[in-house]
mmCIF file of C-alpha atoms in Angstrom:
data_model
loop_
_atom_site.group_PDB
_atom_site.id
_atom_site.type_symbol
_atom_site.label_atom_id
_atom_site.label_comp_id
_atom_site.label_asym_id
_atom_site.label_seq_id
_atom_site.Cartn_x
_atom_site.Cartn_y
_atom_site.Cartn_z
ATOM 1 C CA MET A 1 -14.514 -29.592 23.814
ATOM 2 C CA ASN A 2 -17.214 -27.215 24.844
ATOM 3 C CA TYR A 3 -15.222 -24.155 23.838
ATOM 4 C CA LEU A 4 -15.262 -25.300 20.244
ATOM 5 C CA ARG A 5 -19.007 -24.917 19.788
ATOM 6 C CA THR A 6 -19.215 -23.571 16.292
ATOM 7 C CA ASP A 7 -21.579 -20.666 16.899
ATOM 8 C CA LEU A 8 -19.355 -19.420 19.698
ATOM 9 C CA ILE A 9 -16.243 -19.837 17.535
ATOM 10 C CA ASP A 10 -17.966 -18.007 14.711
ATOM 11 C CA ARG A 11 -18.831 -15.101 16.982
ATOM 12 C CA LEU A 12 -15.330 -14.921 18.451
ATOM 13 C CA ALA A 13 -13.775 -15.096 14.979
ATOM 14 C CA ALA A 14 -16.003 -12.241 13.800
ATOM 15 C CA GLU A 15 -15.041 -10.051 16.766
ATOM 16 C CA TYR A 16 -11.388 -11.013 16.392
ATOM 17 C CA VAL A 17 -11.317 -9.890 12.763
ATOM 18 C CA LEU A 18 -13.381 -6.780 13.495
ATOM 19 C CA GLY A 19 -10.861 -5.949 16.214
ATOM 20 C CA THR A 20 -13.223 -5.679 19.174
ATOM 21 C CA LEU A 21 -11.957 -8.916 20.735
ATOM 22 C CA GLN A 22 -9.150 -7.670 22.940
ATOM 23 C CA GLY A 23 -6.559 -8.392 25.574
ATOM 24 C CA LEU A 24 -6.450 -11.912 26.930
ATOM 25 C CA ALA A 25 -9.480 -13.016 24.936
ATOM 26 C CA ARG A 26 -7.662 -11.981 21.737
ATOM 27 C CA LYS A 27 -4.526 -13.918 22.727
ATOM 28 C CA ARG A 28 -6.641 -16.930 23.666
ATOM 29 C CA PHE A 29 -8.362 -16.860 20.304
ATOM 30 C CA GLU A 30 -5.017 -16.674 18.482
ATOM 31 C CA ARG A 31 -3.828 -19.721 20.398
ATOM 32 C CA LEU A 32 -6.995 -21.642 19.565
ATOM 33 C CA ALA A 33 -6.638 -20.736 15.868
ATOM 34 C CA LYS A 34 -3.088 -22.076 15.896
ATOM 35 C CA GLU A 35 -4.153 -25.338 17.475
ATOM 36 C CA HIS A 36 -7.395 -25.986 15.628
ATOM 37 C CA ASP A 37 -7.767 -25.757 11.857
ATOM 38 C CA MET A 38 -11.495 -25.350 12.265
ATOM 39 C CA VAL A 39 -11.033 -22.178 14.331
ATOM 40 C CA LYS A 40 -8.520 -20.869 11.777
ATOM 41 C CA ARG A 41 -11.051 -21.503 9.012
ATOM 42 C CA TYR A 42 -13.680 -19.400 10.759
ATOM 43 C CA GLN A 43 -11.109 -16.649 11.194
ATOM 44 C CA THR A 44 -9.985 -16.591 7.544
ATOM 45 C CA ASP A 45 -13.597 -16.808 6.446
ATOM 46 C CA TRP A 46 -14.355 -13.567 8.302
ATOM 47 C CA GLU A 47 -11.151 -11.979 7.027
ATOM 48 C CA GLU A 48 -12.270 -12.645 3.443
ATOM 49 C CA LYS A 49 -15.799 -11.443 4.205
ATOM 50 C CA LEU A 50 -14.661 -8.071 5.565
ATOM 51 C CA ASN A 51 -11.595 -7.541 3.372
ATOM 52 C CA PRO A 52 -13.509 -5.621 0.658
ATOM 53 C CA LEU A 53 -13.623 -2.815 3.244
ATOM 54 C CA ASN A 54 -9.854 -2.498 2.706
ATOM 55 C CA ASP A 55 -9.898 -3.089 -1.034
ATOM 56 C CA CYS A 56 -12.196 -0.115 -1.486
ATOM 57 C CA LEU A 57 -9.881 2.355 0.271
ATOM 58 C CA PRO A 58 -8.141 4.627 -2.243
ATOM 59 C CA PRO A 59 -4.500 3.439 -2.299
ATOM 60 C CA ILE A 60 -1.883 5.881 -0.994
ATOM 61 C CA THR A 61 1.734 5.434 -2.082
ATOM 62 C CA PRO A 62 3.982 5.531 0.996
ATOM 63 C CA PRO A 63 6.953 7.936 0.950
ATOM 64 C CA ALA A 64 10.057 6.514 -0.773
ATOM 65 C CA ARG A 65 12.002 6.489 2.511
ATOM 66 C CA VAL A 66 9.899 3.578 3.778
ATOM 67 C CA TRP A 67 11.352 1.259 1.153
ATOM 68 C CA ARG A 68 14.825 2.774 1.434
ATOM 69 C CA GLU A 69 15.010 2.113 5.176
ATOM 70 C CA LEU A 70 13.435 -1.309 4.801
ATOM 71 C CA ALA A 71 15.981 -2.333 2.160
ATOM 72 C CA GLU A 72 18.739 -1.083 4.435
ATOM 73 C CA LYS A 73 17.477 -3.008 7.467
ATOM 74 C CA LEU A 74 17.116 -6.204 5.462
ATOM 75 C CA ASN A 75 20.423 -5.718 3.637
ATOM 76 C CA ILE A 76 18.802 -5.650 0.230
ATOM 77 C CA PRO A 77 21.133 -4.059 -2.353
ATOM 78 C CA ARG A 78 20.005 -0.897 -4.143
ATOM 79 C CA PRO A 79 18.601 -1.952 -7.510
ATOM 80 C CA GLU A 80 20.808 0.489 -9.453
ATOM 81 C CA GLN A 81 23.932 -1.159 -8.073
ATOM 82 C CA ALA A 82 22.586 -4.637 -8.539
ATOM 83 C CA ARG A 83 21.295 -4.205 -12.066
ATOM 84 C CA THR A 84 23.734 -1.854 -13.783
ATOM 85 C CA PRO A 85 25.739 -4.012 -16.194
ATOM 86 C CA TRP A 86 29.516 -3.732 -15.884
ATOM 87 C CA TYR A 87 29.986 -1.992 -19.237
ATOM 88 C CA ARG A 88 27.670 0.832 -18.186
ATOM 89 C CA ARG A 89 29.537 1.255 -14.940
ATOM 90 C CA LEU A 90 32.752 1.291 -16.990
ATOM 91 C CA SER A 91 31.402 4.038 -19.227
ATOM 92 C CA ILE A 92 30.633 6.186 -16.203
ATOM 93 C CA TRP A 93 34.082 5.475 -14.795
ATOM 94 C CA LEU A 94 35.713 6.454 -18.080
ATOM 95 C CA THR A 95 33.918 9.774 -18.128
ATOM 96 C CA VAL A 96 34.770 10.450 -14.527
ATOM 97 C CA SER A 97 38.428 9.564 -14.825
ATOM 98 C CA GLY A 98 38.824 11.647 -17.952
ATOM 99 C CA LEU A 99 40.287 8.838 -20.021
ATOM 100 C CA GLY A 100 39.013 9.754 -23.432
ATOM 101 C CA GLY A 101 39.898 9.296 -27.056
ATOM 102 C CA ALA A 102 41.664 6.149 -28.027
ATOM 103 C CA LEU A 103 40.616 4.026 -25.118
ATOM 104 C CA VAL A 104 36.991 4.895 -25.658
ATOM 105 C CA SER A 105 37.094 3.936 -29.305
ATOM 106 C CA ILE A 106 38.561 0.564 -28.391
ATOM 107 C CA LEU A 107 35.706 0.084 -26.028
ATOM 108 C CA THR A 108 33.019 1.298 -28.408
ATOM 109 C CA PHE A 109 31.892 -2.251 -28.969
ATOM 110 C CA PHE A 110 31.073 -2.657 -25.314
ATOM 111 C CA LEU A 111 29.508 0.738 -24.976
ATOM 112 C CA VAL A 112 27.145 0.030 -27.846
ATOM 113 C CA GLN A 113 25.773 -2.835 -25.817
ATOM 114 C CA GLY A 114 25.097 -0.351 -23.061
ATOM 115 C CA TYR A 115 23.178 1.890 -25.406
ATOM 116 C CA LEU A 116 20.880 -0.898 -26.525
ATOM 117 C CA HIS A 117 18.949 -0.555 -23.317
ATOM 118 C CA ASP A 118 18.581 3.190 -23.862
ATOM 119 C CA THR A 119 17.445 2.658 -27.421
ATOM 120 C CA GLN A 120 14.605 0.490 -26.194
ATOM 121 C CA ILE A 121 13.504 3.250 -23.873
ATOM 122 C CA ASP A 122 13.908 5.732 -26.741
ATOM 123 C CA ARG A 123 11.241 3.867 -28.668
ATOM 124 C CA LEU A 124 8.628 4.513 -25.992
ATOM 125 C CA PRO A 125 6.316 7.472 -26.588
ATOM 126 C CA VAL A 126 7.215 10.746 -24.884
ATOM 127 C CA ILE A 127 4.100 11.751 -22.966
ATOM 128 C CA ALA A 128 5.361 15.005 -21.470
ATOM 129 C CA LEU A 129 8.237 17.474 -21.396
ATOM 130 C CA LEU A 130 8.582 19.116 -18.019
ATOM 131 C CA ALA A 131 9.927 22.655 -17.984
ATOM 132 C CA PRO A 132 10.299 25.520 -15.509
ATOM 133 C CA GLN A 133 8.074 28.566 -15.930
ATOM 134 C CA ALA A 134 10.746 30.218 -18.079
ATOM 135 C CA GLY A 135 13.376 28.087 -19.743
ATOM 136 C CA PRO A 136 13.937 24.917 -21.709
ATOM 137 C CA ALA A 137 12.544 21.483 -20.774
ATOM 138 C CA ALA A 138 14.439 19.733 -17.977
ATOM 139 C CA ILE A 139 12.849 16.280 -17.826
ATOM 140 C CA GLN A 140 11.478 14.073 -20.561
ATOM 141 C CA VAL A 141 8.790 11.576 -19.529
ATOM 142 C CA ARG A 142 8.202 8.346 -21.434
ATOM 143 C CA LEU A 143 5.603 5.725 -20.681
ATOM 144 C CA ASP A 144 5.767 1.975 -21.104
ATOM 145 C CA GLN A 145 2.109 1.086 -20.896
ATOM 146 C CA ILE A 146 2.682 -2.639 -20.765
ATOM 147 C CA SER A 147 4.863 -2.683 -17.677
ATOM 148 C CA GLY A 148 3.364 0.470 -16.167
ATOM 149 C CA GLN A 149 6.760 2.159 -15.947
ATOM 150 C CA LEU A 150 7.361 5.862 -16.392
ATOM 151 C CA TYR A 151 10.895 6.674 -17.571
ATOM 152 C CA LEU A 152 12.183 10.111 -16.686
ATOM 153 C CA THR A 153 15.281 11.385 -18.426
ATOM 154 C CA ARG A 154 16.989 14.532 -17.229
ATOM 155 C CA ILE A 155 17.762 16.717 -20.223
ATOM 156 C CA GLY A 156 18.233 19.976 -18.342
ATOM 157 C CA ALA A 157 19.822 21.290 -15.216
ATOM 158 C CA ALA A 158 16.934 21.272 -12.728
ATOM 159 C CA LYS A 159 18.023 19.608 -9.482
ATOM 160 C CA PRO A 160 16.437 19.502 -6.028
ATOM 161 C CA SER A 161 18.240 21.601 -3.419
ATOM 162 C CA THR A 162 20.136 19.858 -0.622
ATOM 163 C CA GLY A 163 17.860 17.988 1.747
ATOM 164 C CA HIS A 164 15.054 17.790 -0.782
ATOM 165 C CA ASP A 165 13.673 15.407 -3.392
ATOM 166 C CA PHE A 166 11.669 15.995 -6.543
ATOM 167 C CA GLU A 167 8.222 14.404 -6.549
ATOM 168 C CA LEU A 168 6.068 13.873 -9.632
ATOM 169 C CA TRP A 169 2.342 14.674 -9.573
ATOM 170 C CA ALA A 170 -0.562 14.110 -11.945
ATOM 171 C CA LEU A 171 -2.978 17.020 -12.026
ATOM 172 C CA ALA A 172 -6.585 16.807 -13.162
ATOM 173 C CA GLU A 173 -8.866 19.797 -13.155
ATOM 174 C CA GLY A 174 -10.874 20.180 -9.959
ATOM 175 C CA LYS A 175 -9.143 17.264 -8.217
ATOM 176 C CA ALA A 176 -6.388 16.910 -5.645
ATOM 177 C CA PRO A 177 -2.929 16.215 -7.152
ATOM 178 C CA ILE A 178 -2.003 12.541 -7.246
ATOM 179 C CA SER A 179 1.559 11.550 -6.365
ATOM 180 C CA LEU A 180 3.234 9.361 -8.975
ATOM 181 C CA GLY A 181 6.319 8.976 -6.805
ATOM 182 C CA VAL A 182 9.626 10.486 -5.785
ATOM 183 C CA ILE A 183 12.135 10.893 -8.606
ATOM 184 C CA ASP A 184 15.566 9.329 -8.086
ATOM 185 C CA ARG A 185 18.501 11.702 -8.433
ATOM 186 C CA THR A 186 20.020 9.649 -11.246
ATOM 187 C CA LYS A 187 20.005 10.858 -14.859
ATOM 188 C CA GLU A 188 17.530 8.134 -15.774
ATOM 189 C CA ALA A 189 14.833 7.494 -13.205
ATOM 190 C CA HIS A 190 11.829 5.276 -13.450
ATOM 191 C CA LEU A 191 8.596 5.015 -11.506
ATOM 192 C CA TYR A 192 6.247 2.070 -11.424
ATOM 193 C CA LEU A 193 2.558 2.908 -11.760
ATOM 194 C CA GLU A 194 -0.148 0.615 -10.436
ATOM 195 C CA LYS A 195 -3.059 0.029 -12.770
ATOM 196 C CA HIS A 196 -5.340 2.483 -10.990
ATOM 197 C CA ARG A 197 -2.561 5.108 -11.085
ATOM 198 C CA MET A 198 -2.316 4.547 -14.819
ATOM 199 C CA ASP A 199 -6.056 5.148 -15.086
ATOM 200 C CA GLN A 200 -5.684 8.314 -13.032
ATOM 201 C CA LEU A 201 -2.822 9.411 -15.259
ATOM 202 C CA ARG A 202 -5.065 9.001 -18.296
ATOM 203 C CA GLN A 203 -7.610 11.312 -16.700
ATOM 204 C CA SER A 204 -5.012 13.975 -15.965
ATOM 205 C CA GLY A 205 -4.036 16.864 -18.192
ATOM 206 C CA THR A 206 -0.781 18.005 -16.632
ATOM 207 C CA LEU A 207 2.273 16.638 -14.852
ATOM 208 C CA ALA A 208 4.112 18.685 -12.263
ATOM 209 C CA VAL A 209 7.301 18.301 -10.240
ATOM 210 C CA SER A 210 7.465 19.837 -6.777
ATOM 211 C CA GLU A 211 10.330 20.083 -4.317
ATOM 212 C CA GLU A 212 9.597 18.052 -1.199
ATOM 213 C CA PRO A 213 11.423 16.944 1.939
ATOM 214 C CA LEU A 214 13.696 13.901 1.408
ATOM 215 C CA GLY A 215 11.592 10.828 0.690
ATOM 216 C CA GLY A 216 8.632 12.810 -0.583
ATOM 217 C CA SER A 217 5.716 14.819 0.708
ATOM 218 C CA PRO A 218 4.799 13.793 4.252
ATOM 219 C CA THR A 219 1.136 14.605 3.695
ATOM 220 C CA GLY A 220 0.486 12.945 0.338
ATOM 221 C CA LEU A 221 -0.142 16.364 -1.225
ATOM 222 C CA PRO A 222 2.455 18.809 -2.584
ATOM 223 C CA THR A 223 3.966 20.877 0.207
ATOM 224 C CA GLY A 224 6.875 22.568 -1.605
ATOM 225 C CA PRO A 225 7.142 24.878 -4.618
ATOM 226 C CA VAL A 226 6.290 23.596 -8.084
ATOM 227 C CA ILE A 227 9.498 23.556 -10.101
ATOM 228 C CA LEU A 228 8.479 22.020 -13.426
ATOM 229 C CA THR A 229 5.238 21.448 -15.275
ATOM 230 C CA GLY A 230 4.263 19.955 -18.608
ATOM 231 C CA LYS A 231 1.105 19.139 -20.534
ATOM 232 C CA LEU A 232 0.402 15.443 -20.981
ATOM 233 C CA SER A 233 0.099 14.487 -24.599
ATOM 234 C CA LEU A 234 -2.708 12.002 -24.355
ATOM 235 C CA ALA A 235 -2.594 11.112 -28.021
ATOM 236 C CA SER A 236 0.448 8.995 -27.342
ATOM 237 C CA ILE A 237 -1.149 6.878 -24.631
ATOM 238 C CA MET B 6 -17.575 -13.565 -5.154
ATOM 239 C CA GLY B 7 -15.646 -12.760 -8.325
ATOM 240 C CA LYS B 8 -12.037 -12.365 -7.258
ATOM 241 C CA ASP B 9 -9.222 -11.064 -9.377
ATOM 242 C CA VAL B 10 -7.627 -14.453 -9.912
ATOM 243 C CA SER B 11 -4.626 -13.394 -11.999
ATOM 244 C CA ARG B 12 -3.640 -10.772 -9.450
ATOM 245 C CA ASP B 13 -3.929 -13.317 -6.644
ATOM 246 C CA GLU B 14 -1.788 -15.752 -8.625
ATOM 247 C CA GLU B 15 0.849 -13.106 -9.223
ATOM 248 C CA LEU B 16 0.963 -12.033 -5.576
ATOM 249 C CA ALA B 17 1.089 -15.661 -4.403
ATOM 250 C CA LEU B 18 4.036 -16.252 -6.739
ATOM 251 C CA LEU B 19 5.814 -13.147 -5.445
ATOM 252 C CA LEU B 20 5.244 -14.354 -1.876
ATOM 253 C CA SER B 21 6.661 -17.781 -2.669
ATOM 254 C CA ARG B 22 9.744 -16.162 -4.263
ATOM 255 C CA THR B 23 10.066 -13.899 -1.235
ATOM 256 C CA ALA B 24 10.049 -17.006 0.967
ATOM 257 C CA LEU B 25 13.202 -18.034 -0.942
ATOM 258 C CA ALA B 26 14.798 -14.671 -0.078
ATOM 259 C CA ASP B 27 14.425 -13.348 -3.651
ATOM 260 C CA ALA B 28 14.958 -9.618 -3.091
ATOM 261 C CA VAL B 29 13.728 -8.592 -6.540
ATOM 262 C CA ALA B 30 10.433 -10.437 -6.015
ATOM 263 C CA PHE B 31 10.122 -8.825 -2.597
ATOM 264 C CA GLU B 32 10.642 -5.354 -4.008
ATOM 265 C CA THR B 33 8.090 -6.012 -6.746
ATOM 266 C CA LEU B 34 5.665 -7.224 -4.096
ATOM 267 C CA TYR B 35 6.306 -4.050 -2.101
ATOM 268 C CA ARG B 36 5.619 -1.835 -5.128
ATOM 269 C CA ARG B 37 2.422 -3.704 -5.902
ATOM 270 C CA VAL B 38 0.797 -3.864 -2.499
ATOM 271 C CA SER B 39 2.292 -1.159 -0.286
ATOM 272 C CA PRO B 40 -0.116 1.617 -1.441
ATOM 273 C CA GLN B 41 -3.142 -0.480 -0.452
ATOM 274 C CA LEU B 42 -1.597 -1.581 2.841
ATOM 275 C CA PHE B 43 -0.448 1.958 3.605
ATOM 276 C CA ALA B 44 -4.015 3.213 3.066
ATOM 277 C CA THR B 45 -5.257 0.611 5.563
ATOM 278 C CA ALA B 46 -2.619 1.550 8.161
ATOM 279 C CA LEU B 47 -3.172 5.274 7.673
ATOM 280 C CA ARG B 48 -6.913 4.827 8.029
ATOM 281 C CA MET B 49 -6.487 2.980 11.324
ATOM 282 C CA LEU B 50 -3.647 4.984 12.873
ATOM 283 C CA ARG B 51 -4.430 8.429 11.410
ATOM 284 C CA ARG B 52 -0.798 9.473 11.614
ATOM 285 C CA SER B 53 1.563 9.158 8.706
ATOM 286 C CA ASP B 54 4.700 8.550 10.811
ATOM 287 C CA TRP B 55 3.010 5.708 12.706
ATOM 288 C CA ALA B 56 1.608 4.221 9.515
ATOM 289 C CA GLU B 57 5.092 4.301 7.947
ATOM 290 C CA ASP B 58 6.623 2.526 10.957
ATOM 291 C CA VAL B 59 3.912 -0.104 10.956
ATOM 292 C CA LEU B 60 4.197 -0.633 7.208
ATOM 293 C CA GLN B 61 7.934 -1.171 7.563
ATOM 294 C CA GLU B 62 7.514 -3.639 10.420
ATOM 295 C CA CYS B 63 4.876 -5.542 8.497
ATOM 296 C CA PHE B 64 7.072 -5.863 5.418
ATOM 297 C CA MET B 65 9.911 -7.130 7.622
ATOM 298 C CA LYS B 66 7.463 -9.716 8.886
ATOM 299 C CA ILE B 67 6.396 -10.580 5.336
ATOM 300 C CA TRP B 68 10.071 -10.967 4.338
ATOM 301 C CA HIS B 69 10.784 -13.317 7.241
ATOM 302 C CA HIS B 70 7.476 -15.202 7.279
ATOM 303 C CA ALA B 71 6.413 -15.364 3.635
ATOM 304 C CA ALA B 72 6.814 -19.147 3.873
ATOM 305 C CA ASP B 73 3.908 -19.249 6.351
ATOM 306 C CA TYR B 74 1.483 -17.988 3.741
ATOM 307 C CA ALA B 75 -0.935 -20.761 2.766
ATOM 308 C CA ARG B 76 -2.757 -20.243 -0.509
ATOM 309 C CA GLU B 77 -5.559 -22.603 0.462
ATOM 310 C CA HIS B 78 -6.467 -20.560 3.516
ATOM 311 C CA SER B 79 -6.757 -17.047 2.177
ATOM 312 C CA ALA B 80 -6.026 -14.721 -0.729
ATOM 313 C CA PRO B 81 -2.539 -13.128 -0.582
ATOM 314 C CA MET B 82 -3.916 -9.624 -0.115
ATOM 315 C CA THR B 83 -6.164 -10.751 2.739
ATOM 316 C CA TRP B 84 -3.203 -12.392 4.470
ATOM 317 C CA MET B 85 -1.002 -9.304 4.174
ATOM 318 C CA THR B 86 -3.839 -6.949 5.156
ATOM 319 C CA GLN B 87 -4.430 -9.008 8.272
ATOM 320 C CA ILE B 88 -0.775 -8.644 9.269
ATOM 321 C CA VAL B 89 -1.138 -4.879 8.932
ATOM 322 C CA ARG B 90 -4.466 -4.717 10.750
ATOM 323 C CA ASN B 91 -3.189 -6.810 13.655
ATOM 324 C CA ARG B 92 -0.076 -4.684 13.996
ATOM 325 C CA CYS B 93 -2.202 -1.503 13.925
ATOM 326 C CA LEU B 94 -4.498 -2.905 16.614
ATOM 327 C CA ASP B 95 -1.473 -3.711 18.814
ATOM 328 C CA TRP B 96 -0.139 -0.238 18.155
ATOM 329 C CA LEU B 97 -3.404 1.453 19.115
ATOM 330 C CA ARG B 98 -3.542 -0.517 22.368
ATOM 331 C CA ARG B 99 -0.065 0.327 23.587
ATOM 332 C CA PRO B 100 -0.483 1.371 27.194
ATOM 333 C CA ASN B 101 1.194 4.769 26.824
ATOM 334 C CA LEU B 102 -0.074 5.784 23.415
ATOM 335 C CA GLU B 103 0.155 9.520 22.799
ATOM 336 C CA GLN B 104 -3.117 11.318 22.312
ATOM 337 C CA LEU B 105 -4.528 10.626 18.875
ATOM 338 C CA VAL B 106 -4.567 13.500 16.425
ATOM 339 C CA THR B 107 -7.766 15.465 16.167
ATOM 340 C CA GLU B 108 -9.927 15.073 13.110
ATOM 341 C CA ASP B 109 -8.578 18.374 11.761
ATOM 342 C CA ASP B 110 -5.040 17.054 11.363
ATOM 343 C CA ASP B 111 -6.345 13.814 9.936
ATOM 344 C CA PRO B 112 -3.800 12.855 7.258
ATOM 345 C CA ILE B 113 -6.336 11.020 5.142
ATOM 346 C CA GLY B 114 -9.186 13.460 5.661
ATOM 347 C CA GLN B 115 -7.780 15.657 2.948
ATOM 348 C CA TYR B 116 -7.927 12.830 0.442
ATOM 349 C CA GLU B 117 -11.538 12.253 1.163
ATOM 350 C CA ASP B 118 -13.268 15.568 0.757
ATOM 351 C CA GLU B 119 -14.266 14.904 -2.791
ATOM 352 C CA ARG B 120 -14.352 11.164 -2.639
ATOM 353 C CA PRO B 121 -17.367 8.986 -2.059
ATOM 354 C CA GLY B 122 -17.611 7.350 1.374
ATOM 355 C CA PRO B 123 -16.495 3.752 1.908
ATOM 356 C CA LEU B 124 -19.966 2.372 1.382
ATOM 357 C CA GLN B 125 -20.305 4.038 -2.001
ATOM 358 C CA GLN B 126 -16.866 2.830 -2.982
ATOM 359 C CA LEU B 127 -17.730 -0.664 -1.862
ATOM 360 C CA GLN B 128 -20.705 -0.496 -4.168
ATOM 361 C CA ALA B 129 -18.356 0.269 -7.031
ATOM 362 C CA LEU B 130 -16.344 -2.933 -6.583
ATOM 363 C CA ASP B 131 -18.093 -5.974 -7.975
ATOM 364 C CA GLU B 132 -16.811 -8.362 -5.392
ATOM 365 C CA ALA B 133 -17.763 -6.040 -2.588
ATOM 366 C CA ARG B 134 -21.301 -5.290 -3.658
ATOM 367 C CA ALA B 135 -22.761 -8.059 -1.521
ATOM 368 C CA LEU B 136 -21.014 -6.732 1.585
ATOM 369 C CA ALA B 137 -22.160 -3.167 0.849
ATOM 370 C CA GLN B 138 -25.742 -4.299 0.435
ATOM 371 C CA CYS B 139 -25.660 -6.299 3.652
ATOM 372 C CA LEU B 140 -24.129 -3.378 5.543
ATOM 373 C CA ARG B 141 -26.904 -1.152 4.272
ATOM 374 C CA LYS B 142 -29.490 -3.543 5.655
ATOM 375 C CA LEU B 143 -28.140 -3.057 9.170
ATOM 376 C CA GLU B 144 -29.593 -0.432 11.443
ATOM 377 C CA ALA B 145 -27.703 2.859 10.932
ATOM 378 C CA ARG B 146 -26.226 2.844 14.426
ATOM 379 C CA THR B 147 -25.068 -0.766 14.202
ATOM 380 C CA ARG B 148 -23.460 -0.073 10.831
ATOM 381 C CA GLU B 149 -21.660 2.941 12.251
ATOM 382 C CA LEU B 150 -20.340 0.895 15.180
ATOM 383 C CA ILE B 151 -19.047 -1.864 12.914
ATOM 384 C CA LEU B 152 -17.348 0.494 10.465
ATOM 385 C CA LEU B 153 -15.753 2.507 13.283
ATOM 386 C CA ALA B 154 -14.460 -0.646 14.923
ATOM 387 C CA TYR B 155 -13.069 -2.009 11.659
ATOM 388 C CA TYR B 156 -11.566 1.153 10.201
ATOM 389 C CA GLN B 157 -10.310 2.807 13.345
ATOM 390 C CA GLY B 158 -9.659 -0.163 15.572
ATOM 391 C CA GLU B 159 -11.952 1.206 18.245
ATOM 392 C CA SER B 160 -12.653 -0.982 21.239
ATOM 393 C CA HIS B 161 -16.115 -1.483 22.754
ATOM 394 C CA ASN B 162 -15.099 1.101 25.342
ATOM 395 C CA ASP B 163 -13.943 3.667 22.750
ATOM 396 C CA LEU B 164 -17.175 3.195 20.844
ATOM 397 C CA ALA B 165 -19.319 3.598 23.963
ATOM 398 C CA LYS B 166 -17.484 6.804 24.879
ATOM 399 C CA ARG B 167 -17.491 8.277 21.398
ATOM 400 C CA LEU B 168 -21.191 7.684 20.833
ATOM 401 C CA ALA B 169 -22.238 8.186 24.475
ATOM 402 C CA LEU B 170 -23.902 4.794 24.669
ATOM 403 C CA PRO B 171 -23.925 2.217 27.479
ATOM 404 C CA LEU B 172 -21.070 -0.304 27.082
ATOM 405 C CA GLY B 173 -23.447 -3.277 27.278
ATOM 406 C CA SER B 174 -25.570 -1.960 24.424
ATOM 407 C CA VAL B 175 -22.507 -1.366 22.254
ATOM 408 C CA LYS B 176 -21.339 -4.936 22.826
ATOM 409 C CA SER B 177 -24.656 -6.476 21.978
ATOM 410 C CA TRP B 178 -25.249 -4.233 18.942
ATOM 411 C CA VAL B 179 -21.831 -5.102 17.506
ATOM 412 C CA ARG B 180 -22.400 -8.803 18.167
ATOM 413 C CA ARG B 181 -25.865 -8.782 16.665
ATOM 414 C CA GLY B 182 -24.693 -6.719 13.691
ATOM 415 C CA LEU B 183 -21.945 -9.228 12.889
ATOM 416 C CA MET B 184 -24.354 -12.144 13.027
ATOM 417 C CA GLN B 185 -26.820 -10.285 10.796
ATOM 418 C CA LEU B 186 -23.963 -9.736 8.339
ATOM 419 C CA ARG B 187 -23.066 -13.404 8.425
ATOM 420 C CA GLY B 188 -26.700 -14.348 7.747
ATOM 421 C CA CYS B 189 -27.073 -11.815 4.967
ATOM 422 C CA LEU B 190 -23.789 -12.742 3.247
ATOM 423 C CA SER B 191 -24.544 -16.441 3.219
ATOM 424 C CA THR B 192 -27.876 -16.071 1.412
#
């Protein structure tokens, strides 16, 4: 087949991956790649060749709403619901329903199991206490270096106003703030940090929490007021 | 090229679990790769709301088509990036696309003021050094055309207009530039 001359295929594959092959020619190339492994190989070869151009872009964490909506569309359960063991749910229910005293002591055995998880988190080093300009600390931040998780425990009253979320930022002198993610409204929230984010965290001196529109800052930089700040204690990481 | 093998293995595993409708694996995959894919989409579309829509569509595609991923053909990140790039290109070529934002409202511009340009960052990545060096060997104008086409999904026509060059010259410069890259990368 004349069309399958390799130098022509190579050129088309290059322009396809670059994006300048358009319209019908683009569709035609896609069809050829489906039908002929050799054409597909040229295509993936160019994809690999040019992909470092993407790898070198500084990653930008998308707003939390992207995942939320995606999980909704695909019917994926919220992780809190899926992962909370029944005895923890029971403990919340007991508090809510006001059943105290005797019943609780009968159930202590089960509740202790619930606390085990917290105790493990308790062993992680506290790397920052976030406090408002005047007042006691409101959020305690712990870091699990191995899994790259930040655990945020609410120990004070600070809460985002209706229609807003809290977002956590790492601040380094002379650099733009780096978003570490939107903080869930639960008492215990956690954020996963990619390796490069962890490196950026190490180079930062301060953490800050700002109030942002639901789902986080639309621009990737803080847009709302800073509510809490805290010095990072680097000795513990 | 020295690839990050353990990362590739991990992502390939997450993709294969996703193919079995494992929601936890899919969420982990999302957390791992969405920042890089979002950066790619934002760079091409230059509007955060569009990039978010595209990212969501692409992850729906990954959820439904993870079984199509073939390890022997490409690295997991390359496969997913290509899904995003293709979707962005389609998006940019919609017939009634609103006017693109001006450079001043550029949502990624503000990240870049103090950052090195793509070529310098390429230089910093081991596996990308060869590509950076080969790009540098191209004539400045050819390099500019190729980077604009790749990063902003510009067509031959867009490029000709933006740089006030004849369409035919743009086509042949891009073509020649790509073949020079191929030659340079294979030595």
